[in-house]
Amino acid sequence: DVAKGVEEQTEKLVEVCRMRNIPMIVFINKMDREGKDAFDLLDEVEQKLGLSVTPLSFPIGMGYDFKGIYNIWEKNINLFSGDSRKNIEDTIEISDLKSPELTKLVGEKSANTLREEIELVEGIYPPFDKDAYLNGQLQPVFFGSALNNFGVRELLDCFIEIAPKPRPKQSEERLVKPEEDKFSGFVFKIHANMDPNHRDRLAFVKIVSGTFERNKPYLHVRHGKKLKFSSPNAFFAEKKEIVDISYAGDIVGLHDTGNFKIGDTLTEGEVINYKGVPSFSPEHFRYINNADPLKSKQLFKGIDQLMDEGVAQLFTLELNGRKVIGTVGALQYEVIQYRLEHEYGAKCTYENLNVYKACWVDPKDSKSEEYKDFIRVKQRFLAKDKQNQLVFLADSHFSLEMTQQKYPSLKFHFTSEF
C-alpha cells in the first residue's frame, strides 16, 4: 500500500511463504493516491520483510500527478486515464527512454524524472534472474492501482512467463509429485455464504497430483468415505464456472455441506495427509458474548463457520469455558460482527482482554511433574483452540519469558503447526 507501506497481514503472509519456500512477487498498490516515495517503499519491503527486490515496473508520478506505469520487463508504457478497463492495445512501446516520444506522452518534467529514476533502479537493484526468483532469493516488484485494474496486466503477463510449475508437496506419509497419475489435493480455504441467497459454502482445494474429474468419487481421508462432486468450480476474480477436469496446480471450489475443514485431504484411494495451513499467534484478543440469548444456536453456528474460513481464531478458556476471538487486525472484529448479524441473524458484543501473545504448548512429556505444575499454576491463562490444542495466553512479554525460564522442558510455539 503506497500510503501505509508494509502492513501486518503482509508480514504474516511472507512468513508463511518462507516456511513453504514459495517464490513471491510484490505488488505495490494504490499508486493513484498520495503516499510514500517509490524508493522508500522498496527500502521498506527489503528491511521489514527481509526480501531482496528488483522492480520490473515503475510508476510515473503518484496521486494527482500519476501518469502511468513504465514496464521495465517489456519496455513499454501504460498511460493512466482513470478508466478501469484498459486494453492491451493502449500500451505504447518505448525501446529507448531517451526518445522524444516519451516527452510527448508524459511531459518534459515527468519524462526527465522517469529517466533519472530508471537509471537509479538499474544502478542500485540487481537485474532480474529467474533462477534466483524461483529459489526465493529475488522478488520482482510491480506498481499499480488494483481498484482501477491498472498495472495488474503487467504483473499477470510476467507471472505467466516466470511462475514455477507445480511443485512436489510433502505429506505426513511421503513426498507427492505433481506428475503422478493418481489424484490428490487438500483444502486450504473455506468460504461460507458467497451467494447469500443460497447459503452456499465452498471448500477450495489445491490439486497436488493427477487430475480431478467431475462426478468421480474421491476419498475424504479424515472421514474415510467417498464423495462425488457434480459442480466443481474454477475461479478468476469474481467469475466462476463449472469445470469437468482440473490438473495439478489448479484450484477448484467444491460445494460443502460441512464435510470439510482446512487441511483435509482428498485422494483417489490412497491414505495420505497433507500438512495443514499454519495459524499464527493473533495480535488482538477479545471475549465474544451473545447479545441475544434466543439466537445462541445461530451464533455458535456462525462462529464455527467463520473460524473454519480462517477469518479469525477461536480459543476456549479452560477455567470457565468463555470464548475468546483472536485476530491479526482490529478491523476483523467488525467484519465478524457484521457477518454474524447479516448472514446468521445473530448479534454479539465484545469485551477487551489483556493478552500479549498466544503460544501453542508442546510438552516433551505430558505426564511429567513440570507439565502438571504448569497446568496448575497457569490454569487461568490456558485455553484450547479449535483443534483442541493447548494454548498459553501470556499477558505480557515479561510473563512469557518468566514462564519459559521456569518450565524449560515445555516448548512454546507462535504458530500452530509444529
Coordinates of C-alpha atoms in Angstrom, one line a residue, residues 28-320:
I28 CA 2.7 -2.0 -4.5
N29 CA -0.9 -0.8 -4.7
K30 CA -2.9 2.5 -4.8
M31 CA -0.4 4.5 -6.9
D32 CA -3.3 6.8 -7.9
R33 CA -3.2 8.1 -4.3
E34 CA -0.7 10.2 -2.5
G35 CA 1.8 8.2 -0.4
K36 CA 5.4 7.3 0.1
D37 CA 8.2 7.7 -2.4
A38 CA 8.7 4.6 -4.6
F39 CA 12.3 4.1 -3.5
D40 CA 11.3 4.5 0.2
L41 CA 8.6 1.7 -0.3
L42 CA 11.2 -0.6 -1.9
D43 CA 13.6 0.0 1.0
E44 CA 10.7 -0.7 3.4
V45 CA 9.9 -4.0 1.7
E46 CA 13.6 -5.0 1.9
Q47 CA 14.1 -4.0 5.5
K48 CA 10.7 -5.0 7.1
L49 CA 10.2 -8.2 5.1
G50 CA 13.8 -9.2 4.6
L51 CA 13.4 -9.6 0.9
S52 CA 15.8 -8.8 -1.9
V53 CA 13.8 -6.9 -4.6
T54 CA 14.1 -5.7 -8.2
P55 CA 11.5 -3.5 -9.8
L56 CA 10.0 -4.8 -13.1
S57 CA 7.7 -1.9 -13.5
F58 CA 8.0 1.7 -12.2
P59 CA 5.4 4.5 -11.6
I60 CA 5.4 7.7 -13.5
G61 CA 4.3 10.2 -10.8
M62 CA 1.9 9.5 -7.9
G63 CA -1.5 10.5 -6.7
Y64 CA -2.9 13.5 -8.6
D65 CA 0.2 13.6 -10.7
F66 CA 0.1 9.8 -11.6
K67 CA 0.7 9.5 -15.3
G68 CA 1.1 5.7 -15.7
I69 CA 3.5 2.8 -15.5
Y70 CA 6.7 2.1 -17.3
N71 CA 7.1 -1.6 -17.8
I72 CA 10.8 -2.4 -17.3
W73 CA 10.1 -6.1 -18.1
E74 CA 8.6 -5.4 -21.6
K75 CA 9.9 -1.9 -22.3
N76 CA 6.6 -0.2 -22.8
I77 CA 4.4 2.5 -21.1
N78 CA 0.8 2.2 -20.0
L79 CA -0.8 5.6 -19.5
F80 CA -3.3 6.1 -16.7
S81 CA -6.6 7.7 -17.6
G82 CA -8.7 6.7 -14.6
D83 CA -10.5 4.2 -16.9
S84 CA -10.7 0.8 -15.1
R85 CA -10.9 -1.2 -18.4
K86 CA -7.6 -0.6 -20.2
N87 CA -7.0 -2.6 -23.4
I88 CA -3.7 -4.2 -24.2
E89 CA -3.5 -2.0 -27.3
D90 CA -3.3 1.0 -25.0
T91 CA 0.3 0.3 -24.1
I92 CA 3.0 2.2 -26.1
E93 CA 6.3 0.6 -27.0
I94 CA 9.3 2.7 -25.7
S95 CA 12.5 0.9 -26.6
D96 CA 14.7 3.9 -25.6
L97 CA 13.8 6.2 -22.7
K98 CA 15.9 9.0 -24.3
S99 CA 13.4 9.1 -27.1
P100 CA 11.5 12.4 -27.5
E101 CA 8.3 10.2 -27.8
L102 CA 8.4 9.8 -24.0
T103 CA 8.4 13.6 -23.5
K104 CA 5.4 13.9 -25.8
L105 CA 3.5 11.3 -23.8
V106 CA 4.1 12.3 -20.2
G107 CA 5.5 15.8 -20.4
E108 CA 9.1 17.0 -20.0
K109 CA 9.2 17.1 -16.2
S110 CA 7.8 13.6 -15.7
A111 CA 9.9 12.2 -18.6
N112 CA 13.2 13.5 -17.1
T113 CA 12.2 12.2 -13.6
L114 CA 11.4 8.8 -15.0
R115 CA 14.8 8.7 -16.9
E116 CA 16.6 9.5 -13.7
E117 CA 14.7 7.0 -11.6
I118 CA 15.2 4.1 -14.1
E119 CA 18.9 4.9 -14.2
L120 CA 18.9 4.7 -10.4
V121 CA 16.9 1.4 -10.5
E122 CA 19.5 -0.1 -12.9
G123 CA 22.4 1.1 -10.7
I124 CA 21.0 0.0 -7.3
Y125 CA 19.0 -3.2 -7.9
P126 CA 20.2 -6.4 -9.4
P127 CA 18.9 -7.4 -12.9
F128 CA 16.0 -9.9 -12.7
D129 CA 17.2 -13.5 -12.6
K130 CA 14.6 -16.2 -13.0
D131 CA 16.6 -18.9 -11.1
A132 CA 17.2 -16.5 -8.2
Y133 CA 13.4 -15.8 -8.1
L134 CA 12.4 -19.5 -8.2
N135 CA 14.9 -20.2 -5.4
G136 CA 13.4 -17.4 -3.2
Q137 CA 16.5 -15.2 -3.4
L138 CA 15.0 -12.4 -5.5
Q139 CA 11.5 -10.9 -5.6
P140 CA 10.2 -8.8 -8.6
V141 CA 8.2 -5.7 -7.8
F142 CA 5.3 -4.2 -9.7
F143 CA 3.4 -0.9 -9.1
G144 CA -0.2 -0.1 -9.9
S145 CA -3.8 0.5 -8.8
A146 CA -5.7 -2.7 -8.4
L147 CA -9.1 -0.9 -7.9
N148 CA -8.6 0.7 -11.4
N149 CA -7.3 -2.6 -12.8
F150 CA -4.1 -0.6 -13.7
G151 CA -0.7 -2.2 -13.6
V152 CA -2.2 -5.6 -13.0
R153 CA -1.8 -6.8 -16.6
E154 CA 1.9 -6.2 -16.4
L155 CA 2.1 -8.4 -13.3
L156 CA 0.0 -11.2 -14.8
D157 CA 1.9 -11.3 -18.1
C158 CA 5.2 -11.6 -16.2
F159 CA 3.7 -14.1 -13.8
I160 CA 2.7 -16.4 -16.8
E161 CA 6.4 -16.3 -18.0
I162 CA 8.2 -16.7 -14.7
A163 CA 5.9 -18.6 -12.4
P164 CA 7.1 -22.0 -11.3
K165 CA 5.4 -25.2 -12.4
P166 CA 3.5 -27.2 -9.7
R167 CA 5.9 -28.5 -7.1
P168 CA 6.1 -31.7 -5.1
K169 CA 4.3 -31.5 -1.7
Q170 CA 5.3 -33.3 1.5
S171 CA 2.6 -35.3 3.2
E172 CA 2.9 -37.0 6.5
E173 CA 3.5 -40.3 4.7
R174 CA 5.6 -39.4 1.7
L175 CA 6.6 -36.8 -0.9
V176 CA 3.9 -36.4 -3.6
K177 CA 4.9 -35.3 -7.0
P178 CA 2.6 -33.4 -9.4
E179 CA 3.3 -35.6 -12.4
E180 CA 1.8 -38.7 -10.6
D181 CA -1.2 -40.3 -12.3
K182 CA -3.4 -40.6 -9.1
F183 CA -5.3 -37.5 -7.9
S184 CA -4.6 -35.9 -4.5
G185 CA -5.3 -32.5 -3.1
F186 CA -6.0 -30.6 0.1
V187 CA -8.5 -28.0 1.4
F188 CA -6.7 -24.7 2.0
K189 CA -9.7 -22.3 2.3
I190 CA -13.4 -22.4 3.1
H191 CA -15.9 -19.6 2.4
A192 CA -19.5 -19.6 3.5
N193 CA -22.3 -17.6 2.1
M194 CA -20.6 -16.5 -1.1
D195 CA -24.1 -16.2 -2.5
P196 CA -26.3 -15.0 0.4
N197 CA -29.5 -16.2 -1.5
H198 CA -28.4 -19.8 -1.4
R199 CA -26.4 -20.1 1.9
D200 CA -23.7 -21.9 0.0
R201 CA -20.4 -23.0 1.4
L202 CA -17.4 -23.6 -0.8
A203 CA -14.2 -25.5 0.1
F204 CA -11.2 -24.5 -2.1
V205 CA -9.0 -27.4 -3.0
K206 CA -5.4 -27.2 -4.3
I207 CA -4.7 -30.1 -6.7
V208 CA -1.3 -31.6 -5.8
S209 CA -1.1 -34.5 -8.2
G210 CA -3.0 -36.2 -11.0
T211 CA -6.3 -34.9 -12.5
F212 CA -9.6 -34.1 -10.7
E213 CA -12.7 -35.1 -12.7
R214 CA -16.3 -34.0 -12.2
N215 CA -18.7 -36.7 -10.8
K216 CA -15.8 -39.1 -10.0
P217 CA -15.8 -40.5 -6.4
Y218 CA -12.8 -39.4 -4.2
L219 CA -11.8 -40.5 -0.7
H220 CA -12.2 -37.9 2.1
V221 CA -9.2 -39.2 4.1
R222 CA -10.3 -37.8 7.5
H223 CA -13.8 -39.2 7.3
G224 CA -12.8 -42.3 5.4
K225 CA -15.6 -42.1 3.0
K226 CA -16.1 -41.5 -0.8
L227 CA -17.6 -38.2 -2.1
K228 CA -18.7 -37.1 -5.5
F229 CA -18.8 -33.5 -6.8
S230 CA -21.3 -32.7 -9.5
S231 CA -20.4 -29.0 -9.9
P232 CA -16.7 -28.2 -9.2
N233 CA -16.0 -24.5 -9.8
A234 CA -13.0 -22.7 -11.3
F235 CA -12.5 -19.1 -10.3
F236 CA -11.0 -16.0 -11.8
A237 CA -11.6 -12.8 -9.8
E238 CA -15.4 -12.7 -9.3
K239 CA -16.2 -15.1 -12.2
K240 CA -16.7 -18.8 -11.6
E241 CA -17.6 -21.6 -14.0
I242 CA -18.2 -25.4 -13.7
V243 CA -15.2 -27.4 -14.9
D244 CA -15.1 -31.0 -16.0
I245 CA -11.4 -31.7 -15.4
S246 CA -8.6 -29.9 -13.5
Y247 CA -4.9 -30.5 -13.3
A248 CA -2.0 -30.4 -10.7
G249 CA -1.6 -26.8 -9.6
D250 CA -5.2 -25.8 -10.3
I251 CA -7.6 -24.7 -7.6
V252 CA -11.2 -25.9 -7.6
G253 CA -14.2 -24.8 -5.4
L254 CA -16.3 -27.7 -4.1
H255 CA -19.8 -27.2 -2.6
D256 CA -19.6 -28.3 1.0
T257 CA -22.3 -29.3 3.4
G258 CA -20.0 -29.2 6.4
N259 CA -17.8 -32.2 5.5
F260 CA -14.6 -30.2 5.1
K261 CA -12.1 -28.5 7.4
I262 CA -9.0 -26.6 6.3
G263 CA -6.2 -29.2 5.8
D264 CA -8.5 -32.0 4.8
T265 CA -7.1 -34.3 2.1
L266 CA -8.9 -35.8 -1.0
T267 CA -7.4 -38.7 -2.9
E268 CA -8.3 -41.5 -5.4
G269 CA -8.0 -44.0 -2.6
E270 CA -4.5 -43.7 -1.0
V271 CA -4.5 -42.6 2.7
I272 CA -2.2 -39.6 2.8
N273 CA -2.4 -36.5 4.9
Y274 CA -1.0 -33.2 3.8
K275 CA 0.3 -30.9 6.4
G276 CA -2.2 -28.2 7.4
V277 CA -2.1 -24.5 6.9
P278 CA -0.3 -22.9 9.9
S279 CA -2.1 -20.5 12.3
F280 CA -0.1 -17.6 13.6
S281 CA -0.4 -16.0 17.1
P282 CA -3.0 -13.2 16.8
E283 CA -2.2 -9.6 17.7
H284 CA -5.6 -8.7 19.2
F285 CA -7.8 -10.7 21.7
R286 CA -11.4 -10.1 22.8
Y287 CA -14.1 -12.0 24.6
I288 CA -17.2 -12.6 22.4
N289 CA -20.6 -12.5 24.1
N290 CA -24.1 -13.4 22.9
A291 CA -26.2 -10.3 22.7
D292 CA -29.4 -12.2 22.1
P293 CA -29.9 -15.4 24.2
L294 CA -32.7 -16.6 21.8
K295 CA -30.2 -16.8 19.0
S296 CA -27.5 -18.9 20.7
K297 CA -27.7 -21.7 18.1
Q298 CA -27.2 -19.2 15.2
L299 CA -24.3 -17.5 17.0
F300 CA -22.4 -20.7 17.6
K301 CA -23.0 -21.9 14.1
G302 CA -21.8 -18.6 12.7
I303 CA -18.7 -18.5 14.8
D304 CA -17.9 -22.1 13.9
Q305 CA -18.2 -21.5 10.2
L306 CA -16.3 -18.2 10.2
M307 CA -13.5 -19.8 12.2
D308 CA -13.4 -22.6 9.6
E309 CA -12.9 -19.9 7.0
G310 CA -9.8 -18.6 8.8
V311 CA -11.4 -15.2 9.4
A312 CA -10.0 -15.3 13.0
Q313 CA -9.1 -17.8 15.7
L314 CA -11.3 -19.1 18.5
F315 CA -9.9 -20.0 21.9
T316 CA -12.0 -21.6 24.7
L317 CA -10.7 -20.8 28.2
E318 CA -10.0 -23.9 30.3
L319 CA -11.1 -22.2 33.5
N320 CA -14.6 -21.1 32.7

